[in-house]
Amino acid sequence: MIAELAYQELEPGSLARLFGAGCAAVLVRCPDVVAGLWRGLLEDRAEQMPWEAPLVDMARNYHGSGDITASLGDLFYFQPGRHGYIARKMALSHDEGEDHATMYPPYFVQGAQHYAPRQALLDQCWAVGYRLMAALAPEGTPPRHFQVVVQRLKYQENAGDFDRLGALARNSLGRWGRAGCALDERRWQAAGALSPRGLSDLYGLLADAPVLGRLLRGVNRLLLRRDRSRDIAPGQKLIEGAHFDHRYFSALCGERAQMLTQVFAGGRWIDLPIDRGTLAVIPGSMATQAYGVRHVLHRVLHVEKPGQTGGGDPRTDNVTLLIGSA
């Protein structure tokens, strides 16, 4: 269900064929490529990462959107069981006839200064994204107009810190905002036939009602027992709930001592190896719409490992680098 190939084997249609054959993910072996990206995007100390920055700098770098997947710049999302990261996100475009990729946002604020990645690094990110996109499109079908997205996602080493950051984020909201957060948490618990949008909203509204709520919670418990996509092993904590990415693909690499990404295939969760030697490619819903490539359900967990800590560098420990296309 998880295939492997070398970066040199990426050619037009090669990923499309593997996903069409039923693969849930493809591991593209490319240690040299990942090393170059990692060095430029995470080890350049001239760049202040958002998890190292004052909150006001994050705010100045935030380019938000009502759609969580479309927000760019610096941001954080801490919603228990749904989202749990601090991130820096940027989008690259490459107009026909232009020699270089263009980044948005064009720079990041660092106190009284601005920072922008080197043009050669942006072009390298574009080249990797374009090659993956061409491999995802069926052979003979040139990739449609798209942007390459580059995301650096920081997760926490300690499981309790996710809860503390979630509480801090909720505390900044008004009374109705906090009520909405509580409703969302109930809504995300809806399983099986209750999980589609609309029905899950109704479940969230009614789950605490005196009589009907008790009945609904009982029904939902039965559905949870039958829903294998909700299974969580002992010692694991759900950080990013099961979801499809709204992009053509996501290619992941990183340094993740306590974090685990899983794909749902064949009625069970499968651990997805993510390291600094491969790009783990997962198709998203835009690939389904454009090419008929089936999108893949996936999630992110925190795994308790007593006595284990990260590699000693808080800048890069439990960080995921994502190259995608949208």
PDB file of N, CA and C in Angstrom, residues 20-53:
ATOM      1  N   GLY A  20      -2.904   5.130  -8.948  1.00  0.00           N
ATOM      2  CA  GLY A  20      -3.977   4.449  -9.662  1.00  0.00           C
ATOM      3  C   GLY A  20      -4.009   2.959  -9.382  1.00  0.00           C
ATOM      4  N   ALA A  21      -2.845   2.392  -9.028  1.00  0.00           N
ATOM      5  CA  ALA A  21      -2.770   0.968  -8.703  1.00  0.00           C
ATOM      6  C   ALA A  21      -3.176   0.685  -7.264  1.00  0.00           C
ATOM      7  N   GLY A  22      -3.529   1.741  -6.518  1.00  0.00           N
ATOM      8  CA  GLY A  22      -4.023   1.541  -5.161  1.00  0.00           C
ATOM      9  C   GLY A  22      -3.079   1.920  -4.045  1.00  0.00           C
ATOM     10  N   CYS A  23      -1.927   2.490  -4.365  1.00  0.00           N
ATOM     11  CA  CYS A  23      -0.998   2.909  -3.311  1.00  0.00           C
ATOM     12  C   CYS A  23      -1.585   4.085  -2.536  1.00  0.00           C
ATOM     13  N   ALA A  24      -1.459   4.044  -1.222  1.00  0.00           N
ATOM     14  CA  ALA A  24      -1.947   5.139  -0.383  1.00  0.00           C
ATOM     15  C   ALA A  24      -0.923   6.257  -0.267  1.00  0.00           C
ATOM     16  N   ALA A  25       0.352   5.920  -0.434  1.00  0.00           N
ATOM     17  CA  ALA A  25       1.430   6.908  -0.353  1.00  0.00           C
ATOM     18  C   ALA A  25       2.619   6.365  -1.127  1.00  0.00           C
ATOM     19  N   VAL A  26       3.506   7.273  -1.516  1.00  0.00           N
ATOM     20  CA  VAL A  26       4.729   6.886  -2.226  1.00  0.00           C
ATOM     21  C   VAL A  26       5.912   7.557  -1.536  1.00  0.00           C
ATOM     22  N   LEU A  27       6.911   6.755  -1.186  1.00  0.00           N
ATOM     23  CA  LEU A  27       8.131   7.278  -0.583  1.00  0.00           C
ATOM     24  C   LEU A  27       9.151   7.513  -1.689  1.00  0.00           C
ATOM     25  N   VAL A  28       9.493   8.773  -1.917  1.00  0.00           N
ATOM     26  CA  VAL A  28      10.471   9.133  -2.946  1.00  0.00           C
ATOM     27  C   VAL A  28      11.828   9.298  -2.270  1.00  0.00           C
ATOM     28  N   ARG A  29      12.751   8.392  -2.570  1.00  0.00           N
ATOM     29  CA  ARG A  29      14.068   8.421  -1.941  1.00  0.00           C
ATOM     30  C   ARG A  29      14.918   9.518  -2.577  1.00  0.00           C
ATOM     31  N   CYS A  30      15.305  10.497  -1.766  1.00  0.00           N
ATOM     32  CA  CYS A  30      16.090  11.620  -2.296  1.00  0.00           C
ATOM     33  C   CYS A  30      16.833  12.326  -1.171  1.00  0.00           C
ATOM     34  N   PRO A  31      17.769  11.645  -0.493  1.00  0.00           N
ATOM     35  CA  PRO A  31      18.461  12.253   0.653  1.00  0.00           C
ATOM     36  C   PRO A  31      19.197  13.539   0.312  1.00  0.00           C
ATOM     37  N   ASP A  32      19.789  13.610  -0.866  1.00  0.00           N
ATOM     38  CA  ASP A  32      20.515  14.825  -1.235  1.00  0.00           C
ATOM     39  C   ASP A  32      19.563  15.998  -1.451  1.00  0.00           C
ATOM     40  N   VAL A  33      18.423  15.721  -2.077  1.00  0.00           N
ATOM     41  CA  VAL A  33      17.431  16.778  -2.300  1.00  0.00           C
ATOM     42  C   VAL A  33      16.897  17.290  -0.972  1.00  0.00           C
ATOM     43  N   VAL A  34      16.520  16.366  -0.084  1.00  0.00           N
ATOM     44  CA  VAL A  34      15.988  16.765   1.216  1.00  0.00           C
ATOM     45  C   VAL A  34      17.040  17.520   2.016  1.00  0.00           C
ATOM     46  N   ALA A  35      18.290  17.061   1.959  1.00  0.00           N
ATOM     47  CA  ALA A  35      19.354  17.736   2.713  1.00  0.00           C
ATOM     48  C   ALA A  35      19.492  19.193   2.280  1.00  0.00           C
ATOM     49  N   GLY A  36      19.426  19.448   0.964  1.00  0.00           N
ATOM     50  CA  GLY A  36      19.533  20.817   0.478  1.00  0.00           C
ATOM     51  C   GLY A  36      18.371  21.680   0.919  1.00  0.00           C
ATOM     52  N   LEU A  37      17.161  21.132   0.846  1.00  0.00           N
ATOM     53  CA  LEU A  37      15.984  21.885   1.283  1.00  0.00           C
ATOM     54  C   LEU A  37      16.028  22.146   2.786  1.00  0.00           C
ATOM     55  N   TRP A  38      16.373  21.133   3.541  1.00  0.00           N
ATOM     56  CA  TRP A  38      16.403  21.258   4.993  1.00  0.00           C
ATOM     57  C   TRP A  38      17.449  22.289   5.428  1.00  0.00           C
ATOM     58  N   ARG A  39      18.593  22.210   4.814  1.00  0.00           N
ATOM     59  CA  ARG A  39      19.674  23.153   5.157  1.00  0.00           C
ATOM     60  C   ARG A  39      19.240  24.594   4.886  1.00  0.00           C
ATOM     61  N   GLY A  40      18.612  24.821   3.737  1.00  0.00           N
ATOM     62  CA  GLY A  40      18.238  26.179   3.374  1.00  0.00           C
ATOM     63  C   GLY A  40      17.023  26.702   4.112  1.00  0.00           C
ATOM     64  N   LEU A  41      16.070  25.807   4.428  1.00  0.00           N
ATOM     65  CA  LEU A  41      14.802  26.251   5.004  1.00  0.00           C
ATOM     66  C   LEU A  41      14.747  26.166   6.523  1.00  0.00           C
ATOM     67  N   LEU A  42      15.650  25.395   7.135  1.00  0.00           N
ATOM     68  CA  LEU A  42      15.563  25.226   8.587  1.00  0.00           C
ATOM     69  C   LEU A  42      16.877  25.427   9.332  1.00  0.00           C
ATOM     70  N   GLU A  43      17.991  25.429   8.645  1.00  0.00           N
ATOM     71  CA  GLU A  43      19.271  25.570   9.343  1.00  0.00           C
ATOM     72  C   GLU A  43      19.954  26.906   9.091  1.00  0.00           C
ATOM     73  N   ASP A  44      19.315  27.779   8.340  1.00  0.00           N
ATOM     74  CA  ASP A  44      19.864  29.119   8.111  1.00  0.00           C
ATOM     75  C   ASP A  44      19.498  30.000   9.301  1.00  0.00           C
ATOM     76  N   ARG A  45      20.444  30.247  10.188  1.00  0.00           N
ATOM     77  CA  ARG A  45      20.174  30.977  11.426  1.00  0.00           C
ATOM     78  C   ARG A  45      19.861  32.453  11.185  1.00  0.00           C
ATOM     79  N   ALA A  46      20.051  32.919   9.960  1.00  0.00           N
ATOM     80  CA  ALA A  46      19.654  34.295   9.653  1.00  0.00           C
ATOM     81  C   ALA A  46      18.134  34.434   9.639  1.00  0.00           C
ATOM     82  N   GLU A  47      17.427  33.326   9.485  1.00  0.00           N
ATOM     83  CA  GLU A  47      15.969  33.350   9.479  1.00  0.00           C
ATOM     84  C   GLU A  47      15.447  33.003  10.869  1.00  0.00           C
ATOM     85  N   GLN A  48      14.602  33.857  11.401  1.00  0.00           N
ATOM     86  CA  GLN A  48      13.954  33.618  12.689  1.00  0.00           C
ATOM     87  C   GLN A  48      12.656  32.857  12.447  1.00  0.00           C
ATOM     88  N   MET A  49      12.581  31.626  12.949  1.00  0.00           N
ATOM     89  CA  MET A  49      11.384  30.834  12.755  1.00  0.00           C
ATOM     90  C   MET A  49      10.268  31.333  13.678  1.00  0.00           C
ATOM     91  N   PRO A  50       9.003  31.148  13.301  1.00  0.00           N
ATOM     92  CA  PRO A  50       7.911  31.705  14.117  1.00  0.00           C
ATOM     93  C   PRO A  50       7.863  31.145  15.527  1.00  0.00           C
ATOM     94  N   TRP A  51       8.314  29.875  15.736  1.00  0.00           N
ATOM     95  CA  TRP A  51       8.308  29.316  17.086  1.00  0.00           C
ATOM     96  C   TRP A  51       9.477  29.845  17.918  1.00  0.00           C
ATOM     97  N   GLU A  52      10.337  30.672  17.317  1.00  0.00           N
ATOM     98  CA  GLU A  52      11.404  31.343  18.053  1.00  0.00           C
ATOM     99  C   GLU A  52      11.118  32.838  18.219  1.00  0.00           C
ATOM    100  N   ALA A  53      10.044  33.321  17.599  1.00  0.00           N
ATOM    101  CA  ALA A  53       9.820  34.756  17.436  1.00  0.00           C
ATOM    102  C   ALA A  53       8.871  35.318  18.493  1.00  0.00           C
TER     103      ALA A  53
END
